[in-house]
Coordinates of C-alpha atoms and ligand atoms in Angstrom, one line a residue:
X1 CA 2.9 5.4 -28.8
X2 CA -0.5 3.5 -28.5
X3 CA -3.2 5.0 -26.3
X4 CA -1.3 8.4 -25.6
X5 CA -3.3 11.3 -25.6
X6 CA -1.5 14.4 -24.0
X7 CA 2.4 15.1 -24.8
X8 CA 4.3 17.5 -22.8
X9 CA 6.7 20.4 -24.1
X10 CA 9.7 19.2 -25.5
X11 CA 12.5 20.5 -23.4
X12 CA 15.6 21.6 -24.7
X13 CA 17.8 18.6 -23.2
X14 CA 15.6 16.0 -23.1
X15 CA 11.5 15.5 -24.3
X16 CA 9.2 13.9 -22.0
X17 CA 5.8 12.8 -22.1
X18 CA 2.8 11.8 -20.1
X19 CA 0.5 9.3 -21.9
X20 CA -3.1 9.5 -20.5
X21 CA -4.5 6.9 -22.3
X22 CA -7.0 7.3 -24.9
X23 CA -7.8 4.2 -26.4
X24 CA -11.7 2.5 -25.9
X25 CA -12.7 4.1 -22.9
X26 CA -12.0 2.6 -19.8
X27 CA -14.7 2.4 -17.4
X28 CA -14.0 3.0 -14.0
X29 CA -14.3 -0.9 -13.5
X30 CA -11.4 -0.3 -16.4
X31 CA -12.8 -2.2 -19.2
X32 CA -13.4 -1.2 -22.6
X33 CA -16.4 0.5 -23.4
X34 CA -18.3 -0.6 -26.7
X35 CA -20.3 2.4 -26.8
X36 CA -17.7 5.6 -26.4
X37 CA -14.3 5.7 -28.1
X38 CA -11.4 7.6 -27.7
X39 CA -10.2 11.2 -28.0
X40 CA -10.5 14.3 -25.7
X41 CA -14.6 13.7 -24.9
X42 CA -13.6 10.3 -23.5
X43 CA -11.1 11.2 -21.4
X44 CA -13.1 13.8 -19.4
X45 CA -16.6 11.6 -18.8
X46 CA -13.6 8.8 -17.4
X47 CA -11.4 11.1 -15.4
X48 CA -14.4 13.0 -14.6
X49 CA -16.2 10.1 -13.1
X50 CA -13.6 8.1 -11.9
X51 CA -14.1 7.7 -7.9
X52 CA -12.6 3.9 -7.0
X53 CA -11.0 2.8 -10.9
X54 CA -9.6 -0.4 -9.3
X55 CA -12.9 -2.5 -10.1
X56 CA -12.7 -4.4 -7.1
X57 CA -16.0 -5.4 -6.3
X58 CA -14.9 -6.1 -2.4
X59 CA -14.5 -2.4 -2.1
X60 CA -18.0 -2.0 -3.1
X61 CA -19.5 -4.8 -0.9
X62 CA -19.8 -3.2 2.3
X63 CA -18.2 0.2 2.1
X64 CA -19.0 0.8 5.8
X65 CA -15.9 -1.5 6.7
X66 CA -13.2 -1.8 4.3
X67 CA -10.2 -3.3 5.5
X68 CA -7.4 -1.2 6.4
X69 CA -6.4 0.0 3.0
X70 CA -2.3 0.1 2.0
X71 CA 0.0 3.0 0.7
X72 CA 1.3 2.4 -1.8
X73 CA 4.6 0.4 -4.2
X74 CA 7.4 1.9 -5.7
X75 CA 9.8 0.5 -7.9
X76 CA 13.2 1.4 -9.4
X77 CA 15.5 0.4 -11.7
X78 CA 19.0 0.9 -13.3
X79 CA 20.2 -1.4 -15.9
X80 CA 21.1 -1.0 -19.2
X81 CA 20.9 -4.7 -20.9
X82 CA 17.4 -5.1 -19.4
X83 CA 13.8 -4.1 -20.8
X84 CA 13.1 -2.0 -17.4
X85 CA 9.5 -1.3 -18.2
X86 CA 8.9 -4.8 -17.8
X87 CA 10.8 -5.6 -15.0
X88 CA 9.0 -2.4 -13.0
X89 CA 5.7 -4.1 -14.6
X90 CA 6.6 -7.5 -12.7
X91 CA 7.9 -5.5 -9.7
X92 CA 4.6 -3.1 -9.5
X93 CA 2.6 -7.1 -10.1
X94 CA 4.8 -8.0 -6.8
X95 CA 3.2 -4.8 -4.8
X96 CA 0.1 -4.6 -6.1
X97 CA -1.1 -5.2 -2.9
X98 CA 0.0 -2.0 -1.5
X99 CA -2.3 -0.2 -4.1
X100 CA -5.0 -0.9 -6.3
X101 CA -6.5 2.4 -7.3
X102 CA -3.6 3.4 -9.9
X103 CA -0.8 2.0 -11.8
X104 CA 2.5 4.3 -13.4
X105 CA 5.6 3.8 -14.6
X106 CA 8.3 6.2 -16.2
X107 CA 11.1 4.9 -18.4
X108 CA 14.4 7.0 -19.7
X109 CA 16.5 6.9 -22.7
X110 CA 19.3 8.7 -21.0
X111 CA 17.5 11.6 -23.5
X112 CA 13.7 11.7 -22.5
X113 CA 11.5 10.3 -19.9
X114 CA 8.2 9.4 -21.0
X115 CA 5.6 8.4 -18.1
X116 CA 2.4 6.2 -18.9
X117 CA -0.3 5.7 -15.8
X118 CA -3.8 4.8 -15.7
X119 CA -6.5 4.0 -12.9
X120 CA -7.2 0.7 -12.4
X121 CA -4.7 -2.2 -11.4
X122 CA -1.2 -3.1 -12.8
X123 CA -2.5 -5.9 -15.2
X124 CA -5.8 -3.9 -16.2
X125 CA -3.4 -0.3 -16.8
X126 CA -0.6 -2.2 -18.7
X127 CA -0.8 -4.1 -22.0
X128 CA 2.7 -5.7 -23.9
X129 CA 2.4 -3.4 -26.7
X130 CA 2.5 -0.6 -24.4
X131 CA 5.4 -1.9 -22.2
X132 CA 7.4 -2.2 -25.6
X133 CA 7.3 1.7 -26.3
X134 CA 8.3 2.0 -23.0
X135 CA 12.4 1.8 -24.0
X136 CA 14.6 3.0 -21.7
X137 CA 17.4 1.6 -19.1
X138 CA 15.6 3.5 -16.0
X139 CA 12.7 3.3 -14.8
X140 CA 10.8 4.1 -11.9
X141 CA 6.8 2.2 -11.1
X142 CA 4.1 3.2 -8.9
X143 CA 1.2 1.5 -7.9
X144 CA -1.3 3.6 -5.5
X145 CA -3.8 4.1 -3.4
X146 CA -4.7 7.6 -2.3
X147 CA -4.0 8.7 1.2
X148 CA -3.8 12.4 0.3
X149 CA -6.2 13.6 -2.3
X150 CA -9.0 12.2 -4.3
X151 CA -8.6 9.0 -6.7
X152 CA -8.3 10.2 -9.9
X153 CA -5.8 10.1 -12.6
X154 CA -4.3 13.4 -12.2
X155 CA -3.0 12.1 -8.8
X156 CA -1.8 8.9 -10.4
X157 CA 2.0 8.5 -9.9
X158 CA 4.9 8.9 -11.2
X159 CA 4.5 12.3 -10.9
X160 CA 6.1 14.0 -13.6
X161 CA 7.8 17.7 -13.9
X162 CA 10.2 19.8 -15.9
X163 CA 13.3 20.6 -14.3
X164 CA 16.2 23.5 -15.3
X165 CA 18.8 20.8 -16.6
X166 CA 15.5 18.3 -18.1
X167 CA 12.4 16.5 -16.3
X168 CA 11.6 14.4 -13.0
X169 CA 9.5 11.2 -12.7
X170 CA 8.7 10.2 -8.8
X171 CA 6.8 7.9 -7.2
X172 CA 5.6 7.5 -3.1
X173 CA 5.1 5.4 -0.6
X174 CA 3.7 6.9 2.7
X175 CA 1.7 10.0 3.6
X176 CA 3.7 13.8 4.8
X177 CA 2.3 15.8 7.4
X178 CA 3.3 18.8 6.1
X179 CA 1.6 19.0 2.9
X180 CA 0.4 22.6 3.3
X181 CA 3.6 24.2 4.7
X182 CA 5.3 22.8 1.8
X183 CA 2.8 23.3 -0.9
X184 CA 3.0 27.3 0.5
X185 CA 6.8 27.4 -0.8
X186 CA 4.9 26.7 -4.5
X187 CA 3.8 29.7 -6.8
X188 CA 0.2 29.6 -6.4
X189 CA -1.5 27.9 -9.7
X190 CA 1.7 25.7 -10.9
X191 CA 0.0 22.3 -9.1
X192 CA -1.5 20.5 -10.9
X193 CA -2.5 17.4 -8.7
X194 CA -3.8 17.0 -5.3
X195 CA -1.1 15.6 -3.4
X196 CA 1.5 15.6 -1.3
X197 CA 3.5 13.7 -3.7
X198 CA 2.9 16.3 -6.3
X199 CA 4.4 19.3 -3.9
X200 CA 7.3 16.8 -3.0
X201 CA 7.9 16.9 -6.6
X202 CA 7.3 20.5 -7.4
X203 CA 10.1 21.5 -4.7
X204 CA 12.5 18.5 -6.5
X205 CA 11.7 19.7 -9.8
X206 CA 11.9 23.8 -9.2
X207 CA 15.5 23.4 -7.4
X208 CA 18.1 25.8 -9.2
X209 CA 20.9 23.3 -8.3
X210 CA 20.6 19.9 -9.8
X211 CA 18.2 16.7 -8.5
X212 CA 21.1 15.7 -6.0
X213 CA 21.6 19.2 -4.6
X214 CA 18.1 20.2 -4.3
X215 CA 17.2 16.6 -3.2
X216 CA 19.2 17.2 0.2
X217 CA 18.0 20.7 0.3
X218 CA 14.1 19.7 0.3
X219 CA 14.0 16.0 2.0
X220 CA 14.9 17.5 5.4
X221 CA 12.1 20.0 4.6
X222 CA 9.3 17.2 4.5
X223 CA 7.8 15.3 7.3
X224 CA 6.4 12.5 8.0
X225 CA 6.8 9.4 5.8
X226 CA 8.3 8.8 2.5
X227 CA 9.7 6.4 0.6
X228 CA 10.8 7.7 -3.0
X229 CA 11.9 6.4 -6.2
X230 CA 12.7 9.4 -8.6
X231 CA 14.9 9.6 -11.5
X232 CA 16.1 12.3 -14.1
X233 CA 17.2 11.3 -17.7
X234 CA 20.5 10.2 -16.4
X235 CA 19.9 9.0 -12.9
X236 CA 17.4 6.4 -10.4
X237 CA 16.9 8.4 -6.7
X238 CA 15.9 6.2 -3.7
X239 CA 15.3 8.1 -0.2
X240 CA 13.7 7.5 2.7
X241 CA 12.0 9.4 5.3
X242 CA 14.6 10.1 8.9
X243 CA 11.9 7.6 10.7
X244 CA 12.0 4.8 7.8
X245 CA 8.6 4.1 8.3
X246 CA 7.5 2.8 5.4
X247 CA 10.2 0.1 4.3
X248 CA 12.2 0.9 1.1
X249 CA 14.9 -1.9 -0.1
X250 CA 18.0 -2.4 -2.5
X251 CA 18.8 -4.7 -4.6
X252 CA 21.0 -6.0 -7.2
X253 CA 21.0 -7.5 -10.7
X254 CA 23.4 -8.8 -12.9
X255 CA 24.4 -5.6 -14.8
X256 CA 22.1 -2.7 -12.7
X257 CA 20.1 -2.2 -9.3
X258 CA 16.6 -1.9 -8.1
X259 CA 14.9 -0.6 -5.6
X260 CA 11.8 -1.7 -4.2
X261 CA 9.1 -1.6 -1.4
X262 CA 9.2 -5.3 -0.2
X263 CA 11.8 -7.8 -0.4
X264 CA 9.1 -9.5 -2.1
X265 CA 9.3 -7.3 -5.3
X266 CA 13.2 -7.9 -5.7
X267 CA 12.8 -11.5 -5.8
X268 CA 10.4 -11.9 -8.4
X269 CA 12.6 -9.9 -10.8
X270 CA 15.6 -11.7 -10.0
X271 CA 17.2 -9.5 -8.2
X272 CA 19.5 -10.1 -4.9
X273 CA 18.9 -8.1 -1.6
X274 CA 21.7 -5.9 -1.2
X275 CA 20.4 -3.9 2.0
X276 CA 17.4 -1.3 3.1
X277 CA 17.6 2.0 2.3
X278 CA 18.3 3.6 5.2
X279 CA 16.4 6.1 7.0
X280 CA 17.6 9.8 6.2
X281 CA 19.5 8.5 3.1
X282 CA 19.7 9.6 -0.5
X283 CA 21.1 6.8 -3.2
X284 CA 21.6 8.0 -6.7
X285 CA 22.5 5.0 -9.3
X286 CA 24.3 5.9 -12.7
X287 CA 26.7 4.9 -14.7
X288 CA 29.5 5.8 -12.4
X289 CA 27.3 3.1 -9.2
X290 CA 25.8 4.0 -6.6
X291 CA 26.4 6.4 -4.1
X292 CA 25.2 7.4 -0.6
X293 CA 24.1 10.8 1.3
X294 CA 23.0 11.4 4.2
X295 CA 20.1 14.5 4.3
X296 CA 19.2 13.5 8.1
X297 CA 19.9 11.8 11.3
X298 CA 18.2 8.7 11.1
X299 CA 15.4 8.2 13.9
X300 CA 13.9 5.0 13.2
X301 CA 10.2 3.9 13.2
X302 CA 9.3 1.6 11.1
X303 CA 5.8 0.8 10.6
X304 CA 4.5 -2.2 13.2
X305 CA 1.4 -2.5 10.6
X306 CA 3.6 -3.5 8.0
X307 CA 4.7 -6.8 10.1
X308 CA 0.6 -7.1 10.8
X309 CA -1.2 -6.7 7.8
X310 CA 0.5 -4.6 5.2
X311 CA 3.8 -6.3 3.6
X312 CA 3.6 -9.8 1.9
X313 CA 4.6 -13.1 3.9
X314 CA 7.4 -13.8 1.5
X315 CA 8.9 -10.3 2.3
X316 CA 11.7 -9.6 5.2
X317 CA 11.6 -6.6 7.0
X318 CA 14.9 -5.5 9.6
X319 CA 16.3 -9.4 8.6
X320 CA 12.8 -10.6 10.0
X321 CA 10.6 -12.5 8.0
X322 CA 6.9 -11.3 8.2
X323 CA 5.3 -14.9 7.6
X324 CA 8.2 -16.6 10.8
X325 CA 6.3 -13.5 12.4
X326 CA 3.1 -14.1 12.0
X327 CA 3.2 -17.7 12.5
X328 CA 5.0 -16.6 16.3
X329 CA 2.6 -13.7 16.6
X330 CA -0.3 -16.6 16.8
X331 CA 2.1 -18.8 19.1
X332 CA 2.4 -16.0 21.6
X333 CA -1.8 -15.4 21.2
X334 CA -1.8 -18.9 21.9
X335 CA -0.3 -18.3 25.1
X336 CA -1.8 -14.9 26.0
X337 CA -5.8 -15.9 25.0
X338 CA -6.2 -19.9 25.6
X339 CA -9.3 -21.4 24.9
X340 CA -10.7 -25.5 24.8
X341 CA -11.6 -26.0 20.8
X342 CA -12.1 -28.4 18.2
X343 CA -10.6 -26.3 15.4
X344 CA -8.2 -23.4 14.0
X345 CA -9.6 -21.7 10.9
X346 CA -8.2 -18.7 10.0
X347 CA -9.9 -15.5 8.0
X348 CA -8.0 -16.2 4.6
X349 CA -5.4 -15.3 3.4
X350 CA -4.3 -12.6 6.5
X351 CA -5.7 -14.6 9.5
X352 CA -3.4 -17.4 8.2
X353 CA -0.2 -17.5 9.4
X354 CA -1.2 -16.5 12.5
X355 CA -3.9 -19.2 12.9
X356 CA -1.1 -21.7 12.2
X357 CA 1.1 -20.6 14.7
X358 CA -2.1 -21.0 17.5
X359 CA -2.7 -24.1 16.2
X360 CA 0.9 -24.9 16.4
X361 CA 1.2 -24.1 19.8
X362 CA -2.2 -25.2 21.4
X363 CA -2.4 -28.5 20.1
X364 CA -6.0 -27.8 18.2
X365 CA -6.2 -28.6 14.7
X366 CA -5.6 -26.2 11.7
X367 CA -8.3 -26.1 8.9
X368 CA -9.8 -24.3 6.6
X369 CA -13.6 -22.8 7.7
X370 CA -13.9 -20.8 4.6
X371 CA -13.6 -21.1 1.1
X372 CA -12.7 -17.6 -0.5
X373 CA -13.4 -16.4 -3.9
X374 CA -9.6 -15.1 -5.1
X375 CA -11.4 -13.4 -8.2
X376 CA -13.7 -11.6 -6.3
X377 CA -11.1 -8.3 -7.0
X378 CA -11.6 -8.8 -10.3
X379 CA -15.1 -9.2 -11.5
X380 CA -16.4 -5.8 -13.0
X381 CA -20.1 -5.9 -12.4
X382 CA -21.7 -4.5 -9.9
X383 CA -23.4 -6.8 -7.2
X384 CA -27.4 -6.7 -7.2
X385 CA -29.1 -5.3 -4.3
X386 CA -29.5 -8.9 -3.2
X387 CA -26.2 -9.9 -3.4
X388 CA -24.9 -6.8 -1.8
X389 CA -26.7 -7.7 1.0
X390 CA -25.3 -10.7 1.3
X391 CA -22.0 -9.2 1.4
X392 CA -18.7 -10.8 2.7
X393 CA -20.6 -14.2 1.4
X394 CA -19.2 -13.3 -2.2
X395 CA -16.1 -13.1 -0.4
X396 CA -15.9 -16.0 1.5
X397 CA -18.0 -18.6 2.1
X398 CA -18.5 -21.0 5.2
X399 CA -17.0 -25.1 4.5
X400 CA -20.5 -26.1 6.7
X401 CA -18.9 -29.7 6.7
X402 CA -15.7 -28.6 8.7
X403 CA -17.7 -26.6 10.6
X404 CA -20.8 -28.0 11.8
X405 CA -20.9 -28.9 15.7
X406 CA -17.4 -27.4 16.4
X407 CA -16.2 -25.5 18.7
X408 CA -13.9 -22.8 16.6
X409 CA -11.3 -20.8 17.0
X410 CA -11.1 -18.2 14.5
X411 CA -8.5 -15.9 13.2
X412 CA -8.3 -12.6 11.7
X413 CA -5.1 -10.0 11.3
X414 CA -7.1 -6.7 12.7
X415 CA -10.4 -5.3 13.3
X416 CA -11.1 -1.9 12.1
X417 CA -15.0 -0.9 12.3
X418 CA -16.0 -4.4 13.2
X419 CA -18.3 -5.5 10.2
X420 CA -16.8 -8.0 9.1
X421 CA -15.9 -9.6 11.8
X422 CA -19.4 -9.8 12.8
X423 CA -20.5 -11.1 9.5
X424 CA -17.8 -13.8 10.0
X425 CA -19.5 -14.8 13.7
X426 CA -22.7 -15.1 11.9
X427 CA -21.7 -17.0 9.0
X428 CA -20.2 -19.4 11.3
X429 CA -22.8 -19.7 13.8
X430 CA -25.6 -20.6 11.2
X431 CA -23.2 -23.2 9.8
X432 CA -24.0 -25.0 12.4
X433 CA -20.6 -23.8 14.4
X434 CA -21.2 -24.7 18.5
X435 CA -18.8 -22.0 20.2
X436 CA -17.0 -19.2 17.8
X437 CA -13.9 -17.7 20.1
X438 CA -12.5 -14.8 18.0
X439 CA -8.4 -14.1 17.9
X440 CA -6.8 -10.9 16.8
X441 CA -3.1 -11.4 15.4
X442 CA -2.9 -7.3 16.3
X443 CA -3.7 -5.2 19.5
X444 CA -6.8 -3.3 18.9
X445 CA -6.9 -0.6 16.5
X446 CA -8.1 2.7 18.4
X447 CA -5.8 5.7 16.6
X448 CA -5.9 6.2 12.5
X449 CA -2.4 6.5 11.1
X450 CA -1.6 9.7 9.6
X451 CA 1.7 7.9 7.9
X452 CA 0.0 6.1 4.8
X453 CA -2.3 3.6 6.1
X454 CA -5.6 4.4 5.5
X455 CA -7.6 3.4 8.8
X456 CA -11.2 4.7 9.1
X457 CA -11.2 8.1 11.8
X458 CA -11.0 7.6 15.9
X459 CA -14.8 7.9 16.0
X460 CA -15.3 4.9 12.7
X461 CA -12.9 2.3 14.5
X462 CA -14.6 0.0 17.2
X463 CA -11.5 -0.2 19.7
X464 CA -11.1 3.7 19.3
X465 CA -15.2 3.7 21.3
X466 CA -15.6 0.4 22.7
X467 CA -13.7 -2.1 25.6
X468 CA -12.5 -5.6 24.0
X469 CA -15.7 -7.0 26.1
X470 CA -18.0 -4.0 24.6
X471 CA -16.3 -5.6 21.2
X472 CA -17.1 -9.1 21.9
X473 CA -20.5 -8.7 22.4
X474 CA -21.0 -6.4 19.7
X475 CA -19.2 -9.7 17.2
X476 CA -21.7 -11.8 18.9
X477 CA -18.4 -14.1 19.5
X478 CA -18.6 -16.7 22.5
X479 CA -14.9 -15.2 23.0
X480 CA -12.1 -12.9 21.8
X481 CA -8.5 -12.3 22.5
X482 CA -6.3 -9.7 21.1
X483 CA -2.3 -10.1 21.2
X484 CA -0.9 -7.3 23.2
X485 CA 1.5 -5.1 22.3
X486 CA 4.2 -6.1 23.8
X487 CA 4.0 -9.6 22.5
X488 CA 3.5 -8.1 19.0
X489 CA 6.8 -6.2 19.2
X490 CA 8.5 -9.0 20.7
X491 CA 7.9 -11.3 17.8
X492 CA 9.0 -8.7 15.2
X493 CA 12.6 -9.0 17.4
X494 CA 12.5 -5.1 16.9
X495 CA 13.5 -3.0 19.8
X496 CA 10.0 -1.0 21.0
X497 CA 12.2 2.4 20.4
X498 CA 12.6 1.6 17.1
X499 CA 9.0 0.8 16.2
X500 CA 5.8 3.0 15.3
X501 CA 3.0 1.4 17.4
X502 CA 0.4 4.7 17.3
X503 CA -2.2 3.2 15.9
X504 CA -2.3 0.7 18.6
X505 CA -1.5 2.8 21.6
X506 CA -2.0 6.9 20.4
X507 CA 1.9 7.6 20.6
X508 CA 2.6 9.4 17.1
X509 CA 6.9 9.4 16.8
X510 CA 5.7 12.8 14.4
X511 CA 3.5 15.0 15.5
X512 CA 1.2 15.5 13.4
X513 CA -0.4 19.0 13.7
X514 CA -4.5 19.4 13.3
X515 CA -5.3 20.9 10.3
X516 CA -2.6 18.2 8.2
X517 CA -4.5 15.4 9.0
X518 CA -7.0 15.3 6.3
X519 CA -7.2 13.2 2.7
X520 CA -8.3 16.2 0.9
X521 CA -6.9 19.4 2.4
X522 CA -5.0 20.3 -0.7
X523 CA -8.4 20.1 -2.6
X524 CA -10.4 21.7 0.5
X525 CA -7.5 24.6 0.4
X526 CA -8.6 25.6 -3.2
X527 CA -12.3 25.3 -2.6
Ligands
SF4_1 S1 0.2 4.5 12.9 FE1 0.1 2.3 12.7 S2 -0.2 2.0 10.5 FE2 0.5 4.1 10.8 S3 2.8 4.0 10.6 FE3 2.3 3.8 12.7 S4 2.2 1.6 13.1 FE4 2.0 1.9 10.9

């Protein structure tokens, strides 16, 4: 198999193997190095000095105010006529959005599972030749970014593990808060990784019973959220935490099934959406279909973020398509935070919908203030001082023509630390705007999410410190408007009880106990 490395034990009813590649090394920006090749050496300088291995240059542009950074995407998929490894490629391609740092997927025979991941993003980790040794009619995808433990390739997903009858592959979406607890039912030295997903699948993979049976013995054990896709040799696994709160669909294809994150994911590999996942359920797909368990009552609260900022427009959560609720969340901001302007521009691409929807409902025209730079995530060298400093400019940069003498309206999903939004007033104002009125598509952000989103701390966000006047003025905008929360939740036509809302307003549905809320507690435990 090109570029593995490291195989596994055979086991005596199935082989499986874990290809960590080894070809050119990667740099962290994950392109090939002219000047160190392969083997053993290789691999430990780039695992060793891997700390962001997406090359995404925006990360690196202002790292005092990264936007609020996603979960992760999972992927599943049953079908035996199909080549899975390239429909979870296209379906990981679909969520890439929901990680950047890492990129996995695990295909079975019906013998032997063999699992190939990298750091870096879906396109950079996969090439064809190494999606054609990937043949198999399950297969289970992963794309990530870290919410417990560091970013480095051991944490990569799937996560793979013997079992008694043969091996596991799994992959997360969503963040427990009861890593430790768990990870104390594990003999001490048998994890290898750093994350919650790696205990999940310890506890899976150590069960005497089979996957099923020790699937509804350990789910009810973890809290907080989870969306899985795990497979044996035989069999694709979907469950979802009791609250549901990150989303988790089904879907169908001619001759097999998928499961997916997003809506978004199922279309683009043809499949049809059969239903979600619900919250508290098992689904195991085999040859003999799919079938259904409960392993809790379901409790739902799903994610309010995901309707924000997380999933893509062209997804549906709950029936409800996130774009028709965007484009009403900025009709209802309209309504709640009126202001006399000239123009709508939104912060592309998240401010757009919403910007629509004001525009829509005040009257003022929609256009486009900024041009943005779409390869920015993609360029691999490292900005000069000079250009650092310039920052969000590389990003996105003012249309002075639309701009000049007008009295703007502009508008952004969220504000997390502020930074950006500040640059954005400045930008703006020395194009020549008159007024700048600033409008949030999202009440503010004063609580970090313990449940997979990965919001700066209480103390880094600017709503979790300052009033939404203290706010303006620190934007140096002429105004700003926040929708409320109420008017949030009613355009997602959820009910409130059925909603998580804490980062917005400090009510956590799962209590999540002190010492569980860090990134790196399983790393700071060994220390
Ligand atoms: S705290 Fe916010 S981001 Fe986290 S799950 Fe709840 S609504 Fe979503």
């Amino acid at each position: 198999m090109p570029g593995e490395a490291a195989r596994h034990a055979d086991h005596p009813q199935g082989t499986a193997s874990v290809a960590r590649p080894s070809y050119p090394l990667r740099t962290p920006a994950g392109r090939a190095s002219p000047t160190r090749g392969g083997g053993s050496s290789a691999n430990a300088a780039y695992t060793g000095h891997v700390s962001r291995g997406d090359g995404r240059l925006s990360h690196n542009l202002d790292p005092r105010d990264q936007s609020p950074q996603d979960a992760c995407g999972v992927f599943g998929v049953w079908a035996p006529d199909e080549e899975v490894s390239k429909l979870a490629y296209f379906g990981l391609y679909a969520l890439q959005h929901r990680g950047q740092e890492s990129a996995g997927i695990a295909v079975s025979d019906g013998a032997r599972i063999v699992v190939f991941k990298d750091m870096g993003l879906v396109s950079q980790v996969f090439e064809e030749p190494v999606l054609n040794t990937l043949r198999g009619h399950i297969a289970v995808g992963h794309c990530r970014y870290s919410t417990t433990g560091s970013s480095v390739w051991e944490n990569a997903q799937p996560t793979f593990r013997s079992t008694e009858s043969g091996s596991l592959a799994l992959g997360h979406n969503g963040n427990l808060i009861n890593t430790p607890e768990l990870a104390a039912r594990i003999p001490a030295g048998e994890l290898t990784a750093t994350t919650d997903t790696e205990v999940l699948t310890a506890l899976l993979a150590d069960g005497e019973g089979g996957v099923e049976e020790t699937a509804l013995e350990v789910l009810p054990l973890a809290r907080g959220a989870y969306s899985l896709v795990f497979m044996n040799e035989r069999t694709l696994y979907a469950a979802r935490d009791p609250q549901g709160i990150r989303p988790l669909v089904l879907g169908r294809l001619e001759h097999g099934w998928v499961v997916a994150s997003e809506t978004a994911a199922l279309d683009i590999v043809g499949a049809t959406f059969v239903r979600e996942v619900e919250p508290g359920e098992l689904i195991a797909i085999d040859e003999a279909g799919v079938r259904s368990t409960r392993f809790a009552v379901a409790e739902p609260k799903g994610c309010l973020f995901e309707y924000v900022y997380v999933a893509r427009p062209d997804t549906s959560i709950a029936g409800r398509s996130i774009q028709a609720t965007r484009v009403d969340v900025g009709r209802r901001l309209a309504r709640e935070h009126p202001v006399e302007a000239d123009l709508v521009i939104p912060t592309p691409e998240s401010g757009t919908p919403a910007a629509i929807g004001y525009a829509e409902e005040s009257g003022i025209p929609y256009g486009q203030g900024f041009v943005k730079n779409s390869y920015v995530g993609r360029t691999f060298i490292q900005p000069s001082q000079t250009i650092r400093q310039l920052g969000i400019r590389l990003k996105l940069n003012p249309l002075r023509e639309a701009i000049e003498g007008k009295r703007l309206i502009v508008v952004d999903d969220s504000i997390v630390r502020g930074n950006t939004q500040r640059a954005i007033v400045k930008m703006l104002r020395e194009a020549g705007a008159k007024e700048v009125h600033v409008r949030i598509s999202s009440p503010p952000v004063a609580w970090p999410c313990f449940y997979g989103i990965d919001f700066a701390t209480r103390a880094e966000l600017i709503a979790g410190n300052l009033s939404v006047e203290e706010i303006r003025q620190s934007l140096g905008a002429d105004t700003l408007g926040y929708i409320s929360l109420d008017e949030l939740i009613a355009a997602t036509q959820q009910d409130k009880s059925r909603l998580c809302r804490a980062c917005f307003d400090g009510v956590y549905p799962i209590d999540v106990a002190e010492d569980a809320r860090g990134k790196h507690l399983l790393e700071e435990a060994r220390r």
